[in-house]
Amino acid sequence: MHDEPPTTGARRARIADVARAAGVSATTVSHALSNSGRVSEQTRERILRAAEDLGYRPSPRATALRSGRSRTIAVASSMSAAVAGGAARQGFYLEVAAAAAERAFDYGYALVLVPPIPDELIETLGHLSVDGLLVVEPAQDDPIVRLARRDGVPFVSIGSFPGATDAEEQIDLQSDTAAELVIDHLVRAGVRRPALIVGDRPRTSYAAIEHAYRRAADDHGWPPVVERIFEADGEDGGRQAATRLLTADPQTDAIIAWVDAFAVGAVQAATALGRTPPAVRIVTRFDGPRARASEPAVTAVRLHLPEAATAGVDELLRLLGATTQPRAPIPRPELVFRASSPDHQQQA
Amino acid sequence: MHDEPPTTGARRARIADVARAAGVSATTVSHALSNSGRVSEQTRERILRAAEDLGYRPSPRATALRSGRSRTIAVASSMSAAVAGGAARQGFYLEVAAAAAERAFDYGYALVLVPPIPDELIETLGHLSVDGLLVVEPAQDDPIVRLARRDGVPFVSIGSFPGATDAEEQIDLQSDTAAELVIDHLVRAGVRRPALIVGDRPRTSYAAIEHAYRRAADDHGWPPVVERIFEADGEDGGRQAATRLLTADPQTDAIIAWVDAFAVGAVQAATALGRTPPAVRIVTRFDGPRARASEPAVTAVRLHLPEAATAGVDELLRLLGATTQPRAPIPRPELVFRASSPDHQQQA
DNA sequence: CTGAAAGCGCTTACAG
DNA sequence: CTGAAAGCGCTTACAG
């Protein structure tokens, strides 16, 4: 757990101490402990006993320097601007981080949490000493991805992203399916004037919903209305956009707000205009704490982020040669109906 | 960001490369870069330019080994058993982690997220190479605290804990105040048979609420009813305990469930028994995602965890000699009224 | 099966 | 002001 200078009494045991206690060389201790199988069983046991007695644990710092591996990975969100707008999508990021930390730990890897940081500070990530990187839903030309590419740090994205090369591993969050689920739901519910709010950066998930939306608009004769707002504006942005939409066209009967923070703002806007959802239906993508805690709560898509994060760690550790285990599977996204847009069945 | 073997083309620059390019020794480069002030301004500039040109960033691994500091801290929750019970209190832990990661980053420190792990695995934390530790609400004799003490790893607890020594730094979450806020609220609301559910481990927060509860019971002639359940049982445990309480004494008119997961379970139990809150008032301590997303939502205490986490990082980095900045202040806890137990004012 | 030696990339007395 | 040398604690060819 540490490599402090000996503050509290007993100095931490080093490999040399174990060697001395066992009457062998440090080399042999290293071999014995790494299970390379080149040490006689008898010697090995003596060494293990000595190590145990001394409470020896190899210095992770020395191991890292020598081996070039730190057994540490990091998870970073590309939604760096989010910090300005009040932790937009934080639930998303933390849900991934928590599951990833658990899986990483199972493999004996530590997980570093990189806070959302402004693009200018991305460079300072050079301080990190990690073997690999998990990037949460990068945008096209995402600065974090650029840095990882430049430094040759293996990375895996949670969610696919525009501009990924064939060699880059992505955990598919099935954005197309999520988009279709939501659009189908609205179609079946019989809406006639749904509008769409997405963020302003090029992300796969936005492209997916916009595509599905425009196609449905074509099919059903909806006038297509797409608002693109700053991600960093979060709830405020969603509130303002929804207010604009509902004022510009009072016939608007649904808002697809594709970021949970936008949706929460949209619910507030609709309510303030006397059109409390589901009077205007509001739906979003990520079924996280925000969607659940909104009042009324927001219909959303269960993306199975923990499973995706787990698969991301599996994949990353495979890249690092730390496992040969195949990716854990990720279930298909599912719609979670809430008061902001109940299932049409139930109200029929 | 990395120290990979040169997978992708250009090898990463080392200090020797900078020295060569600037026509000086590695020693001088080190001095120039660490701003020790023993290098002539002219030489310094030449070195900085060379470093810049080569994209040089010191290897964190080498720096860590040599200096004995990794510029990394970890945050761990003592609620290790929680994992079994479905991530009880996860919201609490992650809220601390997110804020701590941000503050740590400001200081140039990375934050490692230690997932909730069973006590038997605590030993494996020896793999971590961290300079210090943040422990979230440890219990008495908490294994994580024991490990930190044994290894001499500086640590700070978020929330005070029983058995802390005078020398150990704790960030006070003002458990007494939180307890009093809740008890006062129930007293003013006129409840006559409130019951208390706490976890089975010795924690400051449980002691605080039990103390306040018993005193109020004395003062107001409530029959004191305290259920102690396994923390790891989470929502289930809360549901079962609340069911027992409400069945044993149908006059029970309030349940103080001091872990958010317990409270969510209690709400479900009360609802299932046809006594949907606030018919039975239900209140909890931590105002997190669980309390907010419950249906009805649960009255809770805003503990200002992000501020506490920030202060914890400040304090820890002070212990590590990395800052002299005083702790950030933490606001007083406040009650957040929700449907499970509205303010008595509003219903009077 | 076992060990001496080199080296991972820095920093830090120490000497000049 | 600048540099040669030692050393942080390991692992890994290599030799025996």
Short mmCIF file of C-alpha atoms in Angstrom, two decimals, chain A:
data_model
loop_
_atom_site.label_atom_id
_atom_site.label_comp_id
_atom_site.label_asym_id
_atom_site.label_seq_id
_atom_site.Cartn_x
_atom_site.Cartn_y
_atom_site.Cartn_z
CA MET A 1 0.00 0.00 0.00
CA HIS A 2 2.87 2.40 0.30
CA ASP A 3 6.52 3.09 -0.09
CA GLU A 4 6.95 5.79 2.44
CA PRO A 5 10.21 6.57 4.00
CA PRO A 6 10.29 4.68 7.29
CA THR A 7 8.19 7.06 9.32
CA THR A 8 6.88 4.54 11.77
CA GLY A 9 9.55 2.36 13.26
CA ALA A 10 10.20 -0.83 11.35
CA ARG A 11 11.59 -0.36 7.91
CA ARG A 12 9.78 -2.06 5.13
CA ALA A 13 11.42 -5.28 4.00
CA ARG A 14 13.17 -5.29 0.64
CA ILE A 15 14.05 -8.13 -1.60
CA ALA A 16 17.58 -8.13 -0.18
CA ASP A 17 16.21 -8.75 3.30
CA VAL A 18 14.30 -11.75 2.12
CA ALA A 19 17.35 -13.04 0.28
CA ARG A 20 19.46 -12.72 3.38
CA ALA A 21 16.87 -14.42 5.57
CA ALA A 22 16.49 -17.29 3.14
CA GLY A 23 20.19 -17.57 2.43
CA VAL A 24 19.87 -17.00 -1.29
CA SER A 25 20.40 -14.20 -3.79
CA ALA A 26 17.90 -11.54 -4.69
CA THR A 27 17.69 -13.05 -8.13
CA THR A 28 16.48 -16.32 -6.71
CA VAL A 29 13.96 -14.55 -4.54
CA SER A 30 12.63 -12.78 -7.57
CA HIS A 31 12.38 -16.05 -9.46
CA ALA A 32 10.70 -17.81 -6.60
CA LEU A 33 8.16 -15.08 -6.14
CA SER A 34 7.33 -14.70 -9.78
CA ASN A 35 6.70 -18.40 -10.01
CA SER A 36 9.01 -18.80 -12.96
CA GLY A 37 9.45 -22.40 -11.99
CA ARG A 38 13.22 -22.35 -12.10
CA VAL A 39 13.68 -22.69 -8.40
CA SER A 40 13.75 -25.95 -6.47
CA GLU A 41 10.63 -26.57 -4.52
CA GLN A 42 12.56 -26.68 -1.31
CA THR A 43 14.26 -23.33 -1.84
CA ARG A 44 11.04 -21.82 -2.98
CA GLU A 45 9.29 -22.75 0.20
CA ARG A 46 12.08 -21.39 2.32
CA ILE A 47 11.90 -18.12 0.43
CA LEU A 48 8.14 -17.88 0.69
CA ARG A 49 8.36 -18.44 4.40
CA ALA A 50 11.00 -15.78 4.81
CA ALA A 51 8.96 -13.35 2.73
CA GLU A 52 5.91 -14.08 4.80
CA ASP A 53 7.81 -13.65 8.05
CA LEU A 54 9.19 -10.31 6.99
CA GLY A 55 5.87 -9.15 5.61
CA TYR A 56 7.62 -8.60 2.32
CA ARG A 57 5.71 -7.12 -0.59
CA PRO A 58 7.62 -6.02 -3.66
CA SER A 59 7.79 -2.31 -4.17
CA PRO A 60 5.26 -1.44 -6.85
CA ARG A 61 7.40 1.54 -7.82
CA ALA A 62 10.49 -0.49 -8.44
CA THR A 63 8.52 -3.15 -10.25
CA ALA A 64 6.91 -0.52 -12.40
CA LEU A 65 10.18 1.12 -13.32
CA ARG A 66 11.90 -2.08 -14.11
CA SER A 67 9.10 -3.85 -15.90
CA GLY A 68 7.59 -0.86 -17.62
CA ARG A 69 4.16 -1.75 -16.27
CA SER A 70 2.42 -0.12 -13.36
CA ARG A 71 -0.64 -2.34 -13.18
CA THR A 72 -2.67 0.81 -13.23
CA ILE A 73 -5.25 1.97 -15.71
CA ALA A 74 -7.17 5.20 -15.84
CA VAL A 75 -10.68 6.12 -16.81
CA ALA A 76 -11.35 9.51 -18.30
CA SER A 77 -14.41 11.22 -19.64
CA SER A 78 -14.22 13.20 -22.77
CA MET A 79 -16.97 15.44 -21.48
CA SER A 80 -14.36 17.78 -20.14
CA ALA A 81 -16.46 20.86 -20.56
CA ALA A 82 -19.04 19.27 -18.34
CA VAL A 83 -17.32 20.55 -15.28
CA ALA A 84 -18.34 24.06 -16.17
CA GLY A 85 -21.96 23.13 -16.61
CA GLY A 86 -22.35 21.43 -13.29
CA ALA A 87 -21.06 17.93 -13.72
CA ALA A 88 -23.24 17.06 -16.66
CA ARG A 89 -23.28 13.35 -17.27
CA GLN A 90 -21.38 12.75 -14.09
CA GLY A 91 -23.66 9.89 -13.28
CA PHE A 92 -22.70 8.27 -16.53
CA TYR A 93 -19.02 8.61 -15.90
CA LEU A 94 -19.11 7.47 -12.31
CA GLU A 95 -21.21 4.48 -13.10
CA VAL A 96 -18.57 3.38 -15.58
CA ALA A 97 -15.76 4.19 -13.18
CA ALA A 98 -17.20 2.20 -10.31
CA ALA A 99 -17.70 -0.93 -12.36
CA ALA A 100 -14.34 -0.56 -14.04
CA ALA A 101 -12.59 -0.17 -10.70
CA GLU A 102 -14.10 -3.40 -9.52
CA ARG A 103 -13.13 -5.38 -12.58
CA ALA A 104 -9.64 -3.89 -12.65
CA PHE A 105 -9.19 -4.81 -9.04
CA ASP A 106 -10.09 -8.41 -9.83
CA TYR A 107 -7.10 -8.49 -12.15
CA GLY A 108 -4.86 -6.82 -9.62
CA TYR A 109 -4.95 -3.50 -11.42
CA ALA A 110 -5.66 -0.17 -9.80
CA LEU A 111 -7.95 2.32 -11.45
CA VAL A 112 -7.23 6.02 -11.53
CA LEU A 113 -10.14 8.37 -11.77
CA VAL A 114 -9.37 11.30 -14.03
CA PRO A 115 -11.72 14.16 -13.23
CA PRO A 116 -13.35 16.05 -16.05
CA ILE A 117 -10.80 18.62 -17.07
CA PRO A 118 -10.78 21.44 -19.57
CA ASP A 119 -9.07 20.66 -22.85
CA GLU A 120 -6.10 22.88 -22.06
CA LEU A 121 -5.20 20.69 -19.15
CA ILE A 122 -5.30 17.41 -21.00
CA GLU A 123 -1.55 17.68 -21.49
CA THR A 124 -1.01 17.47 -17.76
CA LEU A 125 -2.27 13.91 -17.91
CA GLY A 126 1.31 13.13 -18.84
CA HIS A 127 1.90 12.98 -15.12
CA LEU A 128 -0.08 9.80 -14.94
CA SER A 129 1.73 6.55 -14.91
CA VAL A 130 -0.81 4.20 -16.37
CA ASP A 131 -0.58 1.19 -18.59
CA GLY A 132 -3.80 1.86 -20.38
CA LEU A 133 -6.79 4.09 -20.63
CA LEU A 134 -10.54 3.76 -20.70
CA VAL A 135 -12.22 6.69 -22.44
CA VAL A 136 -15.89 7.29 -21.88
CA GLU A 137 -17.76 8.13 -25.08
CA PRO A 138 -15.15 10.23 -26.84
CA ALA A 139 -16.16 12.78 -29.41
CA GLN A 140 -14.54 12.96 -32.77
CA ASP A 141 -11.01 14.38 -32.45
CA ASP A 142 -11.30 14.07 -28.73
CA PRO A 143 -8.23 15.53 -27.02
CA ILE A 144 -7.91 12.57 -24.71
CA VAL A 145 -7.88 10.16 -27.59
CA ARG A 146 -5.35 12.34 -29.36
CA LEU A 147 -3.07 12.25 -26.35
CA ALA A 148 -3.37 8.50 -25.97
CA ARG A 149 -2.58 8.02 -29.63
CA ARG A 150 0.42 10.31 -29.51
CA ASP A 151 1.88 8.62 -26.49
CA GLY A 152 1.06 5.16 -27.68
CA VAL A 153 -1.03 4.42 -24.61
CA PRO A 154 -3.36 1.52 -25.29
CA PHE A 155 -6.93 2.60 -24.86
CA VAL A 156 -10.45 1.32 -25.19
CA SER A 157 -13.47 3.54 -25.62
CA ILE A 158 -16.69 2.88 -23.78
CA GLY A 159 -19.07 3.60 -26.59
CA SER A 160 -17.96 3.86 -30.18
CA PHE A 161 -16.72 7.15 -31.52
CA PRO A 162 -16.41 8.87 -34.88
CA GLY A 163 -12.95 8.71 -36.36
CA ALA A 164 -11.83 5.56 -34.61
CA THR A 165 -9.34 3.51 -36.59
CA ASP A 166 -9.88 -0.15 -37.26
CA ALA A 167 -7.20 -1.04 -34.77
CA GLU A 168 -8.84 0.85 -31.94
CA GLU A 169 -11.05 -1.10 -29.61
CA GLN A 170 -14.50 0.19 -28.82
CA ILE A 171 -17.17 -1.19 -26.58
CA ASP A 172 -20.37 -0.74 -28.47
CA LEU A 173 -23.12 0.88 -26.42
CA GLN A 174 -25.54 0.12 -29.23
CA SER A 175 -26.50 3.68 -29.85
CA ASP A 176 -28.58 2.74 -32.87
CA THR A 177 -30.66 0.34 -30.85
CA ALA A 178 -31.13 2.88 -28.07
CA ALA A 179 -32.21 5.48 -30.58
CA GLU A 180 -34.65 3.13 -32.23
CA LEU A 181 -36.18 2.07 -28.95
CA VAL A 182 -36.96 5.66 -28.11
CA ILE A 183 -38.21 6.61 -31.52
CA ASP A 184 -40.40 3.51 -31.76
CA HIS A 185 -41.85 4.26 -28.38
CA LEU A 186 -42.81 7.78 -29.44
CA VAL A 187 -44.22 6.58 -32.73
CA ARG A 188 -46.39 4.02 -30.98
CA ALA A 189 -47.45 6.63 -28.49
CA GLY A 190 -48.74 8.61 -31.44
CA VAL A 191 -46.76 11.82 -31.06
CA ARG A 192 -46.95 14.24 -33.97
CA ARG A 193 -44.42 16.94 -33.24
CA PRO A 194 -41.45 15.62 -31.39
CA ALA A 195 -38.29 17.73 -31.22
CA LEU A 196 -34.73 16.64 -30.62
CA ILE A 197 -32.06 18.20 -28.39
CA VAL A 198 -28.49 17.00 -28.74
CA GLY A 199 -25.09 18.30 -27.72
CA ASP A 200 -22.84 20.24 -30.02
CA ARG A 201 -19.93 17.84 -30.25
CA PRO A 202 -19.67 15.06 -32.80
CA ARG A 203 -20.54 11.90 -30.92
CA THR A 204 -21.82 8.58 -32.10
CA SER A 205 -24.82 8.68 -29.82
CA TYR A 206 -25.98 12.03 -31.18
CA ALA A 207 -25.54 10.88 -34.74
CA ALA A 208 -27.55 7.76 -34.01
CA ILE A 209 -30.53 9.53 -32.53
CA GLU A 210 -30.50 12.24 -35.15
CA HIS A 211 -30.47 9.65 -37.88
CA ALA A 212 -33.32 7.66 -36.39
CA TYR A 213 -35.26 10.83 -35.68
CA ARG A 214 -34.93 12.23 -39.16
CA ARG A 215 -35.91 9.00 -40.74
CA ALA A 216 -38.99 8.73 -38.56
CA ALA A 217 -39.79 12.36 -39.29
CA ASP A 218 -39.72 11.49 -42.96
CA ASP A 219 -41.85 8.41 -42.49
CA HIS A 220 -44.45 10.05 -40.33
CA GLY A 221 -44.51 13.56 -41.66
CA TRP A 222 -43.08 15.18 -38.55
CA PRO A 223 -41.51 18.56 -39.12
CA PRO A 224 -37.91 17.84 -38.08
CA VAL A 225 -36.70 20.14 -35.31
CA VAL A 226 -33.20 19.63 -33.99
CA GLU A 227 -31.57 21.82 -31.36
CA ARG A 228 -27.85 21.55 -30.88
CA ILE A 229 -26.67 23.02 -27.59
CA PHE A 230 -23.46 23.23 -25.60
CA GLU A 231 -22.91 20.14 -23.54
CA ALA A 232 -21.41 22.22 -20.80
CA ASP A 233 -24.68 24.08 -20.39
CA GLY A 234 -26.24 20.99 -18.86
CA GLU A 235 -29.63 21.43 -17.22
CA ASP A 236 -29.73 25.12 -17.97
CA GLY A 237 -29.14 24.48 -21.61
CA GLY A 238 -31.88 21.87 -21.67
CA ARG A 239 -34.29 24.18 -19.94
CA GLN A 240 -33.62 27.03 -22.30
CA ALA A 241 -33.75 24.89 -25.39
CA ALA A 242 -37.01 23.28 -24.32
CA THR A 243 -38.49 26.68 -23.55
CA ARG A 244 -37.54 27.87 -27.00
CA LEU A 245 -38.99 24.79 -28.63
CA LEU A 246 -42.26 24.85 -26.72
CA THR A 247 -42.73 28.55 -27.27
CA ALA A 248 -41.82 28.49 -30.94
CA ASP A 249 -44.21 25.65 -31.59
CA PRO A 250 -46.79 25.10 -28.85
CA GLN A 251 -47.89 21.99 -30.70
CA THR A 252 -44.64 20.29 -29.79
CA ASP A 253 -45.78 17.17 -28.00
CA ALA A 254 -42.50 15.43 -27.26
CA ILE A 255 -38.89 16.28 -26.60
CA ILE A 256 -36.09 13.83 -27.06
CA ALA A 257 -33.32 15.27 -24.88
CA TRP A 258 -30.38 12.99 -25.54
CA VAL A 259 -28.33 13.94 -22.50
CA ASP A 260 -29.86 13.29 -19.11
CA ALA A 261 -29.06 16.77 -17.84
CA PHE A 262 -30.81 18.28 -20.85
CA ALA A 263 -33.85 16.15 -20.11
CA VAL A 264 -34.05 17.28 -16.52
CA GLY A 265 -33.97 20.86 -17.72
CA ALA A 266 -36.59 20.11 -20.34
CA VAL A 267 -38.91 18.62 -17.73
CA GLN A 268 -38.58 21.80 -15.69
CA ALA A 269 -39.24 23.99 -18.71
CA ALA A 270 -42.31 22.05 -19.75
CA THR A 271 -43.64 22.10 -16.21
CA ALA A 272 -43.04 25.83 -15.94
CA LEU A 273 -45.00 26.36 -19.12
CA GLY A 274 -47.92 24.46 -17.66
CA ARG A 275 -47.32 21.43 -19.78
CA THR A 276 -46.08 19.03 -17.17
CA PRO A 277 -44.90 15.79 -18.73
CA PRO A 278 -46.32 13.60 -20.07
CA ALA A 279 -48.48 16.45 -21.47
CA VAL A 280 -45.29 16.97 -23.38
CA ARG A 281 -43.53 13.63 -23.49
CA ILE A 282 -39.89 13.78 -22.52
CA VAL A 283 -37.42 11.00 -23.06
CA THR A 284 -33.68 10.69 -22.72
CA ARG A 285 -30.92 8.22 -23.34
CA PHE A 286 -29.02 7.40 -20.19
CA ASP A 287 -31.02 5.92 -17.37
CA GLY A 288 -29.04 7.35 -14.50
CA PRO A 289 -29.61 9.12 -11.20
CA ARG A 290 -30.73 12.28 -12.96
CA ALA A 291 -33.46 10.62 -14.97
CA ARG A 292 -34.68 8.72 -11.94
CA ALA A 293 -34.65 11.67 -9.55
CA SER A 294 -36.35 14.10 -11.91
CA GLU A 295 -39.85 15.08 -10.99
CA PRO A 296 -41.62 13.63 -12.90
CA ALA A 297 -39.04 10.93 -13.54
CA VAL A 298 -37.84 10.54 -17.10
CA THR A 299 -38.30 7.60 -19.44
CA ALA A 300 -34.83 6.49 -20.44
CA VAL A 301 -32.73 3.68 -21.84
CA ARG A 302 -30.92 1.18 -19.70
CA LEU A 303 -27.53 1.06 -21.35
CA HIS A 304 -25.98 -1.56 -19.08
CA LEU A 305 -23.00 0.61 -18.35
CA PRO A 306 -21.56 -1.60 -15.63
CA GLU A 307 -21.41 -4.47 -18.08
CA ALA A 308 -19.90 -2.21 -20.71
CA ALA A 309 -17.28 -0.97 -18.28
CA THR A 310 -16.46 -4.52 -17.32
CA ALA A 311 -16.07 -5.47 -20.96
CA GLY A 312 -13.92 -2.40 -21.49
CA VAL A 313 -11.55 -3.44 -18.74
CA ASP A 314 -11.44 -6.98 -20.11
CA GLU A 315 -10.57 -5.64 -23.51
CA LEU A 316 -7.98 -3.21 -22.25
CA LEU A 317 -6.27 -5.87 -20.19
CA ARG A 318 -6.27 -8.11 -23.20
CA LEU A 319 -4.47 -5.37 -25.12
CA LEU A 320 -1.99 -5.18 -22.29
CA GLY A 321 -1.46 -8.90 -22.39
CA ALA A 322 -2.76 -9.27 -18.87
CA THR A 323 -5.59 -11.60 -19.73
CA THR A 324 -6.87 -13.79 -22.48
CA GLN A 325 -10.38 -13.78 -21.13
CA PRO A 326 -12.92 -12.75 -23.73
CA ARG A 327 -15.02 -9.65 -23.19
CA ALA A 328 -17.95 -9.96 -20.92
CA PRO A 329 -21.16 -9.70 -22.95
CA ILE A 330 -23.34 -6.61 -22.84
CA PRO A 331 -27.11 -7.00 -22.85
CA ARG A 332 -29.22 -5.16 -25.34
CA PRO A 333 -30.43 -1.69 -24.27
CA GLU A 334 -33.94 -1.59 -22.86
CA LEU A 335 -36.45 1.17 -22.42
CA VAL A 336 -37.38 2.08 -18.86
CA PHE A 337 -40.76 3.73 -18.76
CA ARG A 338 -41.36 6.51 -16.30
CA ALA A 339 -43.91 9.22 -15.72
CA SER A 340 -42.44 11.63 -18.26
CA SER A 341 -43.53 9.30 -21.04
CA PRO A 342 -45.40 6.17 -20.01
CA ASP A 343 -45.73 3.16 -22.25
CA HIS A 344 -48.59 3.60 -24.69
CA GLN A 345 -49.94 0.22 -23.70
CA GLN A 346 -50.53 1.24 -20.17
CA GLN A 347 -52.41 4.34 -21.04
CA ALA A 348 -54.38 2.85 -23.87
#
